[in-house]
Short mmCIF file of C-alpha atoms in Angstrom, two decimals:
data_model
loop_
_atom_site.label_atom_id
_atom_site.label_comp_id
_atom_site.label_asym_id
_atom_site.label_seq_id
_atom_site.Cartn_x
_atom_site.Cartn_y
_atom_site.Cartn_z
CA MET A 1 -7.58 -72.33 27.32
CA LYS A 2 -10.74 -70.44 27.43
CA THR A 3 -10.31 -67.33 29.23
CA ASN A 4 -12.89 -64.24 30.63
CA GLU A 5 -11.30 -61.69 28.54
CA PRO A 6 -13.58 -59.88 26.00
CA THR A 7 -12.85 -61.14 22.01
CA PHE A 8 -13.81 -59.50 18.49
CA LYS A 9 -15.50 -62.57 16.30
CA SER A 10 -14.37 -60.30 13.27
CA PRO A 11 -11.07 -59.01 12.72
CA VAL A 12 -12.23 -56.38 10.82
CA VAL A 13 -14.02 -54.85 13.83
CA ARG A 14 -11.16 -55.57 15.98
CA HIS A 15 -8.58 -53.43 13.88
CA ALA A 16 -11.68 -50.93 13.20
CA LEU A 17 -11.80 -50.33 16.54
CA SER A 18 -8.13 -50.04 17.41
CA LEU A 19 -7.77 -47.42 14.72
CA LEU A 20 -10.27 -45.07 16.25
CA VAL A 21 -9.13 -45.88 19.41
CA GLY A 22 -5.74 -44.49 17.60
CA LEU A 23 -7.08 -41.92 16.28
CA ALA A 24 -8.28 -40.36 19.38
CA VAL A 25 -4.73 -40.95 20.57
CA GLY A 26 -3.10 -38.81 17.74
CA VAL A 27 -5.71 -36.18 17.69
CA PHE A 28 -5.32 -36.18 22.04
CA PHE A 29 -1.78 -35.80 21.36
CA HIS A 30 -1.95 -33.02 18.96
CA TYR A 31 -4.12 -30.98 21.45
CA LEU A 32 -1.40 -31.99 24.08
CA LEU A 33 1.11 -30.17 22.32
CA PHE A 34 -0.90 -26.67 21.91
CA ARG A 35 -2.18 -26.49 25.47
CA LEU A 36 1.13 -27.58 27.45
CA THR A 37 3.27 -25.37 25.60
CA LEU A 38 0.40 -22.37 25.77
CA PRO A 39 1.66 -19.86 28.74
CA VAL A 40 -0.39 -20.53 31.73
CA GLN A 41 -0.48 -16.55 32.90
CA PRO A 42 -2.48 -14.38 31.15
CA PHE A 43 -1.44 -10.93 30.51
CA ILE A 44 -2.88 -8.79 32.86
CA TYR A 45 -3.86 -4.95 31.03
CA VAL A 46 -5.58 -2.40 32.39
CA ALA A 47 -5.99 1.43 30.91
CA PHE A 48 -8.42 2.86 32.71
CA MET B 1 -14.20 -44.59 37.63
CA SER B 2 -10.84 -43.48 38.07
CA PRO B 3 -8.11 -43.34 35.11
CA VAL B 4 -6.13 -46.17 36.32
CA GLU B 5 -9.38 -48.47 35.79
CA ILE B 6 -9.83 -46.99 32.31
CA LEU B 7 -6.44 -47.93 31.25
CA GLY B 8 -6.99 -51.32 32.96
CA ALA B 9 -10.23 -51.92 30.67
CA LEU B 10 -8.68 -50.82 27.78
CA ARG B 11 -5.65 -52.81 28.33
CA ARG B 12 -8.17 -55.58 28.26
CA LEU B 13 -9.96 -54.73 25.21
CA PRO B 14 -8.91 -57.22 22.32
CA LEU B 15 -7.37 -54.05 20.53
CA ALA B 16 -4.66 -54.47 17.59
CA PRO B 17 -1.54 -52.41 18.88
CA ARG B 18 -0.26 -52.23 15.25
CA SER B 19 -3.76 -50.51 14.45
CA ILE B 20 -3.56 -48.45 17.15
CA LEU B 21 -0.23 -46.95 16.21
CA LEU B 22 -1.79 -46.43 12.77
CA GLY B 23 -4.57 -45.30 14.03
CA ALA B 24 -2.36 -42.48 16.29
CA PHE B 25 -0.22 -41.77 13.52
CA ILE B 26 -3.11 -40.98 10.61
CA GLY B 27 -5.00 -38.73 13.22
CA PHE B 28 -1.98 -36.78 14.35
CA ALA B 29 -0.92 -36.15 10.72
CA ALA B 30 -4.52 -35.45 9.66
CA PHE B 31 -4.26 -32.57 12.35
CA CYS B 32 -0.99 -31.10 11.34
CA LEU B 33 -2.07 -31.07 7.53
CA LEU B 34 -5.43 -29.33 8.82
CA GLY B 35 -3.36 -27.00 10.82
CA ARG B 36 -1.44 -25.67 7.40
CA GLN B 37 -4.57 -25.39 5.93
CA ALA B 38 -5.92 -23.35 8.79
CA ALA B 39 -2.89 -20.91 8.76
CA ARG B 40 -3.74 -20.18 5.28
CA THR B 41 -7.53 -19.28 6.14
CA ASP B 42 -8.95 -16.33 7.28
CA GLU B 43 -11.18 -16.93 10.15
CA HIS B 44 -11.40 -13.55 11.71
CA LYS B 45 -14.80 -12.42 10.31
CA ASN B 46 -15.56 -8.74 10.15
CA PHE B 47 -12.17 -7.84 11.54
CA VAL B 48 -11.14 -4.38 12.76
CA ARG B 49 -8.18 -5.00 15.37
CA LEU B 50 -7.43 -7.79 18.07
CA THR B 51 -9.74 -7.36 20.71
CA ARG B 52 -9.14 -8.92 24.36
CA TYR B 53 -10.49 -12.22 23.07
CA THR B 54 -8.30 -12.39 20.67
CA SER B 55 -5.28 -11.70 22.63
CA PRO B 56 -3.03 -13.09 25.32
CA GLU B 57 -5.42 -11.21 27.55
CA THR B 58 -7.25 -14.21 27.48
CA LEU B 59 -4.57 -16.50 26.69
CA TYR B 60 -5.45 -16.41 23.28
CA TYR B 61 -1.93 -15.97 21.28
CA PRO B 62 -2.49 -15.27 17.59
CA THR B 63 -0.11 -16.78 15.46
CA VAL B 64 1.85 -14.94 12.78
CA ASN B 65 0.31 -17.22 10.03
CA GLU B 66 -3.26 -15.95 11.54
CA LEU B 67 -2.23 -12.43 10.90
CA MET B 68 -1.18 -12.73 7.66
CA ALA B 69 -4.10 -14.52 6.44
CA ILE B 70 -6.34 -11.42 7.44
CA VAL B 71 -4.15 -9.30 5.26
CA ARG B 72 -4.25 -11.65 2.17
CA ALA B 73 -7.94 -11.82 2.31
CA ARG B 74 -8.44 -8.28 2.56
CA THR B 75 -5.76 -6.58 0.32
CA LYS B 76 -6.62 -6.04 -3.32
CA PRO B 77 -3.94 -5.86 -6.01
CA GLY B 78 -2.45 -3.10 -6.15
CA GLN B 79 -3.35 -1.39 -2.95
CA ILE B 80 -0.04 0.06 -0.14
CA LEU B 81 -0.22 -1.94 2.69
CA VAL B 82 -0.69 -0.40 5.87
CA ILE B 83 0.35 -1.86 9.00
CA VAL B 84 -0.38 -0.74 12.38
CA GLY B 85 1.15 -1.59 15.67
CA GLY B 86 2.56 -0.44 18.08
CA ASN B 87 0.40 0.03 21.78
CA SER B 88 -3.22 0.47 23.26
CA VAL B 89 -3.13 4.16 21.78
CA LEU B 90 -3.13 2.71 18.50
CA ARG B 91 -5.03 0.10 19.20
CA GLY B 92 -7.87 2.65 20.36
CA VAL B 93 -8.28 1.99 23.43
CA GLY B 94 -11.46 3.90 24.34
CA GLN B 95 -12.31 4.16 21.20
CA PRO B 96 -15.60 1.71 20.06
CA ALA B 97 -14.78 -0.43 17.02
CA ASP B 98 -17.13 1.84 14.25
CA LYS B 99 -15.15 5.03 15.16
CA ILE B 100 -11.47 3.66 15.80
CA TRP B 101 -9.01 6.07 14.34
CA THR B 102 -7.50 3.26 11.51
CA LYS B 103 -11.16 3.77 10.38
CA ARG B 104 -10.96 7.04 9.77
CA LEU B 105 -7.51 6.97 8.67
CA GLN B 106 -8.38 3.85 5.89
CA ALA B 107 -11.21 6.68 4.93
CA GLU B 108 -8.51 9.58 4.37
CA LEU B 109 -6.19 7.53 2.64
CA GLY B 110 -8.67 5.87 0.36
CA ALA B 111 -9.34 2.75 -2.03
CA GLY B 112 -5.20 2.75 -2.76
CA TYR B 113 -4.33 2.07 0.66
CA ALA B 114 -5.39 -1.24 3.21
CA VAL B 115 -5.00 -0.25 6.30
CA PHE B 116 -4.91 -3.09 9.41
CA ASN B 117 -4.77 -2.51 12.65
CA PHE B 118 -2.81 -5.29 14.87
CA ALA B 119 -1.40 -3.00 18.02
CA PHE B 120 -1.53 -4.69 21.11
CA ASN B 121 -2.09 -3.24 24.53
CA GLY B 122 0.83 -2.82 26.12
CA SER B 123 3.47 -4.17 22.88
CA ALA B 124 6.17 -2.31 22.05
CA ILE B 125 7.16 -0.61 18.64
CA THR B 126 8.97 -4.03 17.31
CA ASP B 127 5.99 -7.20 18.37
CA GLY B 128 3.41 -8.60 16.50
CA ALA B 129 2.55 -5.70 13.50
CA ALA B 130 6.02 -5.25 12.90
CA VAL B 131 6.75 -9.32 12.44
CA VAL B 132 3.94 -9.52 10.27
CA ALA B 133 4.79 -6.57 7.96
CA GLU B 134 8.41 -7.83 7.84
CA ALA B 135 7.23 -11.60 6.98
CA LEU B 136 5.13 -10.43 4.21
CA ARG B 137 7.78 -7.64 2.83
CA ASN B 138 8.02 -9.87 -0.38
CA GLU B 139 4.47 -10.15 -0.98
CA PHE B 140 3.68 -6.68 -0.65
CA PRO B 141 6.48 -5.01 -0.87
CA LYS B 142 4.25 -1.88 -1.19
CA GLN B 143 4.05 -1.73 2.45
CA ILE B 144 4.11 1.18 5.15
CA TYR B 145 4.64 -0.25 9.15
CA MET B 146 3.68 2.41 11.80
CA ALA B 147 3.78 2.27 15.59
CA ASN B 148 3.89 4.10 18.79
CA ALA B 149 6.49 5.03 21.08
CA ALA B 150 8.13 7.44 23.92
CA PRO B 151 11.13 9.23 23.70
CA THR B 152 14.34 7.21 24.46
CA GLN B 153 12.03 4.13 25.19
CA GLY B 154 14.18 0.96 24.26
CA VAL B 155 13.88 -1.07 21.56
CA ASN B 156 14.41 -4.61 21.82
CA PRO B 157 14.52 -6.50 18.36
CA GLU B 158 12.77 -9.71 18.79
CA GLY B 159 9.51 -7.50 21.31
CA SER B 160 8.47 -7.50 24.41
CA LEU B 161 8.55 -10.23 26.94
CA VAL B 162 4.67 -10.79 26.43
CA TYR B 163 4.61 -10.57 22.26
CA ARG B 164 8.00 -11.91 21.47
CA PHE B 165 6.28 -15.41 21.18
CA LEU B 166 5.17 -13.91 17.46
CA PHE B 167 8.79 -12.63 16.46
CA TRP B 168 10.34 -16.39 17.25
CA ASP B 169 7.03 -17.79 15.48
CA ALA B 170 7.78 -16.20 12.60
CA TRP B 171 11.50 -16.78 12.61
CA SER B 172 11.21 -20.47 13.31
CA LYS B 173 9.40 -20.63 10.60
CA GLY B 174 11.50 -18.37 8.31
CA TYR B 175 9.22 -15.34 7.11
CA LEU B 176 12.12 -13.04 8.96
CA ASP B 177 15.33 -11.85 7.47
CA LYS B 178 18.07 -13.51 8.92
CA THR B 179 20.77 -11.65 7.22
CA ASP B 180 20.56 -8.53 8.89
CA ALA B 181 24.22 -8.46 10.46
CA LYS B 182 23.21 -5.67 13.43
CA ARG B 183 19.74 -7.31 14.29
CA ASN B 184 21.14 -10.54 14.57
CA THR B 185 24.18 -9.09 16.98
CA LYS B 186 21.64 -7.29 18.81
CA ILE B 187 19.93 -10.61 19.45
CA SER B 188 22.99 -13.07 20.03
CA ASP B 189 24.00 -10.04 22.73
CA THR B 190 20.85 -10.86 24.53
CA HIS B 191 21.04 -14.15 24.28
CA ALA B 192 24.47 -14.90 25.02
CA ASN B 193 23.12 -14.37 28.90
CA ARG B 194 22.79 -18.26 29.23
CA ALA B 195 19.90 -17.22 31.91
CA TYR B 196 17.84 -15.41 29.30
CA HIS B 197 16.65 -18.78 27.98
CA PHE B 198 15.67 -20.00 31.29
CA GLN B 199 13.53 -16.75 32.39
CA ASP B 200 10.08 -15.81 31.36
CA GLY B 201 9.16 -18.85 29.82
CA PHE B 202 11.87 -18.73 26.42
CA ALA B 203 12.86 -22.13 27.08
CA GLU B 204 8.90 -23.67 26.76
CA LEU B 205 8.18 -20.66 23.77
CA THR B 206 11.31 -22.09 21.71
CA ILE B 207 10.06 -25.53 22.33
CA ARG B 208 6.37 -24.58 20.96
CA ASP B 209 8.02 -22.84 17.82
CA TRP B 210 10.04 -25.96 17.14
CA PHE B 211 7.38 -28.32 17.40
CA ASP B 212 4.63 -25.99 15.74
CA ARG B 213 7.30 -25.36 13.04
CA TRP B 214 6.54 -29.37 12.11
CA PHE B 215 2.94 -29.64 13.63
CA TYR B 216 0.72 -26.75 13.21
CA PHE B 217 -1.19 -27.32 16.51
CA GLN B 218 -1.23 -23.70 17.13
CA ASP B 219 -3.06 -22.48 13.45
CA PHE B 220 -5.46 -25.40 13.83
CA TRP B 221 -6.44 -25.17 17.66
CA ASN B 222 -6.61 -21.52 17.22
CA ASP B 223 -8.67 -22.06 14.18
CA VAL B 224 -10.92 -24.24 16.57
CA SER B 225 -11.16 -21.56 19.34
CA LEU B 226 -12.15 -18.99 16.99
CA THR B 227 -14.77 -20.51 15.10
CA ARG B 228 -16.15 -23.18 17.46
CA PHE B 229 -14.98 -23.75 20.94
CA SER B 230 -12.40 -22.84 23.15
CA THR B 231 -10.42 -25.38 26.05
CA VAL B 232 -8.64 -22.35 27.63
CA TRP B 233 -10.26 -20.31 30.36
CA GLY B 234 -8.86 -16.60 30.47
CA ALA B 235 -9.04 -14.09 33.44
CA TYR B 236 -10.34 -11.32 31.58
CA MET B 237 -13.75 -13.55 30.17
CA PRO B 238 -16.86 -12.28 30.61
CA GLY B 239 -18.14 -15.16 32.64
CA PRO B 240 -16.29 -17.95 34.33
CA LEU B 241 -18.22 -20.38 32.14
CA LEU B 242 -18.21 -18.75 28.62
CA PHE B 243 -14.48 -19.67 27.99
CA SER B 244 -15.84 -22.12 25.90
CA GLN B 245 -17.45 -20.34 23.28
CA ALA B 246 -15.88 -19.64 20.52
CA ARG B 247 -13.68 -16.40 20.10
CA ASN B 248 -15.26 -15.15 17.19
CA SER B 249 -18.98 -14.87 19.06
CA PHE B 250 -17.86 -12.21 20.98
CA LYS B 251 -18.18 -8.41 20.34
CA ASP B 252 -15.20 -6.13 20.39
CA PRO B 253 -15.71 -4.74 23.92
CA GLU B 254 -13.82 -1.56 23.82
CA PRO B 255 -16.38 1.52 25.61
CA ASP B 256 -16.36 4.75 24.42
CA PHE B 257 -14.20 7.36 26.43
CA LEU B 258 -16.79 10.33 25.49
CA ASN B 259 -19.50 8.38 27.02
CA PRO B 260 -20.00 9.42 30.55
CA VAL B 261 -22.19 6.70 30.95
CA ALA B 262 -19.40 4.13 30.31
CA ILE B 263 -16.80 6.04 31.33
CA PRO B 264 -17.14 8.78 33.95
CA PHE B 265 -15.02 12.11 33.29
CA ALA B 266 -13.43 10.77 36.67
CA ALA B 267 -12.78 7.43 35.68
CA ARG B 268 -10.40 9.08 33.21
CA TYR B 269 -8.61 11.69 34.89
CA ARG B 270 -9.01 10.14 38.33
CA PRO B 271 -8.07 13.30 41.26
CA ASP B 272 -6.26 10.34 43.45
CA THR B 273 -3.68 9.09 40.29
CA ILE B 274 -2.57 12.79 39.31
CA ALA B 275 0.91 12.61 41.25
CA ILE B 276 1.46 9.03 39.46
CA GLU B 277 0.47 10.23 36.32
CA LEU B 278 2.90 13.33 36.64
CA LEU B 279 5.52 10.94 37.08
CA ASN B 280 5.16 9.07 34.12
CA VAL B 281 4.67 12.41 31.74
CA ARG B 282 8.02 13.62 33.28
CA GLY B 283 9.60 9.89 32.61
CA CYS B 284 9.38 10.60 29.46
CA SER B 285 12.06 13.38 29.78
CA TRP B 286 13.64 12.29 32.68
CA ASP B 287 16.49 10.34 31.65
CA ALA B 288 17.30 12.06 28.24
CA PHE B 289 18.57 15.37 29.86
CA GLU B 290 20.84 16.46 32.59
CA ARG B 291 19.03 16.58 35.82
CA GLU B 292 19.35 20.50 35.96
CA LYS B 293 20.02 23.16 33.43
CA THR B 294 23.16 24.63 32.48
CA PRO B 295 24.32 27.93 33.70
CA ASP B 296 22.79 29.22 30.27
CA GLY B 297 19.89 27.74 31.11
CA LYS B 298 19.37 25.04 28.48
CA TRP B 299 18.85 21.53 28.81
CA LYS B 300 21.84 19.31 27.84
CA ILE B 301 21.13 15.86 26.64
CA TYR B 302 22.36 12.65 28.99
CA GLU B 303 24.83 11.10 26.72
CA PRO B 304 24.60 7.69 28.01
CA THR B 305 20.80 7.46 27.29
CA TRP B 306 20.90 8.78 23.81
CA GLN B 307 24.16 6.53 22.75
CA ARG B 308 21.45 3.65 24.14
CA PHE B 309 18.82 4.87 22.41
CA HIS B 310 20.65 5.09 19.31
CA GLU B 311 22.11 1.43 19.53
CA ASP B 312 18.54 0.18 19.87
CA VAL B 313 16.85 2.25 16.95
CA THR B 314 19.87 0.87 14.49
CA ALA B 315 19.25 -2.58 15.39
CA SER B 316 15.88 -2.76 16.22
CA PHE B 317 14.92 -3.16 12.20
CA PRO B 318 16.43 -4.92 9.18
CA GLN B 319 18.26 -1.72 7.28
CA ALA B 320 15.98 -2.47 3.99
CA LEU B 321 12.45 -1.97 6.12
CA LYS B 322 13.32 1.14 7.84
CA LYS B 323 12.56 3.39 5.29
CA ARG B 324 9.11 2.52 5.13
CA THR B 325 8.74 2.09 8.78
CA LEU B 326 6.81 5.31 10.52
CA VAL B 327 7.49 6.01 14.24
CA LEU B 328 4.65 8.35 16.03
CA MET B 329 5.96 9.92 19.09
CA SER B 330 2.88 10.07 21.29
CA HIS B 331 2.51 13.15 23.61
CA SER B 332 1.14 13.25 27.01
CA SER B 333 -2.06 15.11 27.54
CA PRO B 334 -1.97 18.33 27.63
CA TYR B 335 -4.23 17.80 30.85
CA TYR B 336 -0.99 16.81 32.54
CA VAL B 337 1.84 18.01 30.62
CA ASN B 338 0.47 21.84 31.51
CA LYS B 339 0.64 21.13 35.44
CA LEU B 340 4.22 20.79 34.75
CA THR B 341 6.72 23.30 35.79
CA PRO B 342 7.81 25.63 32.41
CA ASP B 343 11.42 23.92 32.92
CA GLU B 344 9.76 20.64 32.54
CA ILE B 345 7.23 21.44 29.50
CA GLU B 346 10.15 22.90 27.55
CA ARG B 347 12.29 19.64 28.44
CA ASP B 348 9.16 17.42 27.77
CA GLY B 349 8.72 19.10 24.08
CA LEU B 350 12.52 18.65 23.48
CA ALA B 351 12.93 15.05 24.33
CA TYR B 352 10.20 14.74 21.71
CA THR B 353 12.07 16.51 18.94
CA LEU B 354 15.43 15.33 19.73
CA ALA B 355 13.64 11.30 19.49
CA VAL B 356 12.28 12.40 16.53
CA LYS B 357 15.93 13.38 14.79
CA GLU B 358 17.38 10.27 16.32
CA TRP B 359 14.67 8.18 14.74
CA GLU B 360 15.13 9.85 11.40
CA LYS B 361 19.02 9.69 11.34
CA ALA B 362 18.83 6.09 12.03
CA GLY B 363 16.96 5.68 8.91
CA TYR B 364 12.92 5.72 9.67
CA ALA B 365 10.04 8.19 9.04
CA SER B 366 9.50 10.15 12.47
CA MET B 367 6.82 12.30 13.73
CA GLU B 368 5.11 13.33 16.88
CA TYR B 369 1.43 14.06 17.75
CA GLY B 370 -1.01 15.30 20.16
CA LYS B 371 0.94 18.59 21.45
CA ASP B 372 -1.71 20.61 20.03
CA PHE B 373 -4.71 18.21 20.58
CA HIS B 374 -7.42 19.23 23.49
CA ALA B 375 -6.63 17.87 26.87
CA THR B 376 -9.57 15.98 27.62
CA GLN B 377 -11.73 15.93 24.15
CA ASP B 378 -9.07 14.62 22.34
CA TYR B 379 -7.47 12.61 25.10
CA GLY B 380 -9.07 9.96 26.90
CA ASP B 381 -6.45 9.95 29.29
CA ARG B 382 -2.85 10.71 30.16
CA THR B 383 -1.79 8.87 26.92
CA HIS B 384 -5.21 7.28 25.32
CA LEU B 385 -7.09 9.26 22.52
CA THR B 386 -10.87 9.73 22.26
CA TRP B 387 -12.33 8.98 18.85
CA LYS B 388 -12.23 12.85 18.41
CA GLY B 389 -8.51 12.40 18.86
CA GLY B 390 -8.32 9.41 16.56
CA GLU B 391 -9.57 11.29 13.83
CA LYS B 392 -7.33 14.16 14.55
CA LEU B 393 -4.14 11.80 14.40
CA ALA B 394 -5.75 10.02 11.39
CA VAL B 395 -5.59 13.01 9.17
CA LEU B 396 -1.88 14.01 10.29
CA VAL B 397 -0.94 10.58 9.90
CA ALA B 398 -2.46 10.35 6.23
CA ALA B 399 -0.76 13.06 5.01
CA LYS B 400 2.79 11.53 6.24
CA VAL B 401 1.71 7.75 5.11
CA ARG B 402 0.98 9.43 0.95
CA ASP B 403 4.23 11.76 1.59
CA MET B 404 5.98 8.55 2.22
CA SER B 405 4.09 6.86 -0.46
CA LYS B 406 5.64 8.82 -3.33
CA GLU B 407 9.11 9.51 -1.86
CA LEU B 408 8.91 5.64 -1.69
CA GLY B 409 7.76 5.02 -5.46
CA TYR B 410 4.65 3.50 -4.25
CA LEU B 411 3.08 5.66 -6.56
CA ASP B 412 5.00 5.46 -9.40
CA PRO B 413 2.87 3.82 -12.40
CA LYS B 414 4.17 0.35 -13.45
#
């Protein structure tokens, strides 16, 4: 059955693109760990 | 396009789920490895001290690895490591980077010593720099750690609320001595209160350090923030859009107390805050003695304060590191002290002398400074030194450090 879903003719392109998307997700998750665990309140210091 | 539409479009793409998972794993693992690499690399170019752009004031939280890397990159074999901690006084607030007191200290001590200023604004004696020194205790056994404090000031082994992140960072990575019974007991006592774990972000800190132990995201993204771009906005950044600049691109912004254009005298010694500052000065000895003198005209110590202080100093550092720790007792500016009554001046002086003895009794080295410094030329305000005062402090501290080095056997030829 034919559908309107886009397809990739080459499986290599399909897997390469999927890998790239996965890489971005992995990097984003690494950044997310850093950012979400960072305290949100800056330490305010006034000397003079 | 809304996030939901984007996700919907991605779902319609004929991607391979297993390849996505593989890619996510590779990407995450690669950045963890890069984080480990960053943890061993010193990216603090021309390091003099931690500035507001490399401290929690702008939501930059240096890691213990990052600070250890600074030491490793700059210490030559055979040098005695001198790590300066403490608060804004030793950080050199009001002293421009080229005239900061620790540069003078380095010059006084000479090439046999390597001096590092890791003091933070508002930090306590057991904060960041103390953690770095302890973490390097085996790698650099010839080391002296110093920090400043006020008499009878409380000491918490895991550091103050703002800066304890470094203690737990080092603790979770196994860099600290976990065998010291007295310190362990003190920490356990604090943590026995379950509420402590859910106050002031401690739970988040624990989670962060647990994950970071494996994934090194703090070191990696700090490295990126320092050298490439920052994604964290901070209230103290010089402009709302400058937060993204690499933290290394900002110059040390510390002004000069002795430049009347940058800081007029009236801003250093404000007439409208004299009463508050005098309260601060009185506070240094307020709880050290009974409220009134005894009938024979003597100040009698207030036992509960000194008992608590004794317990604090006993458990604040591992036993083995006490003798290489120098505690500096920072006097207030004579500008304010001399406005006290003669009895209060006497009490103030006694509190410092007694605190030095108490630290020494507990096994530390200790000294007081500033009593005979010039009120306005050496002191920039009630507590911070100008670079001129910093020069005097450097000379005094250098002599003490040399004495300590001799006593500790650091100068013995091997």
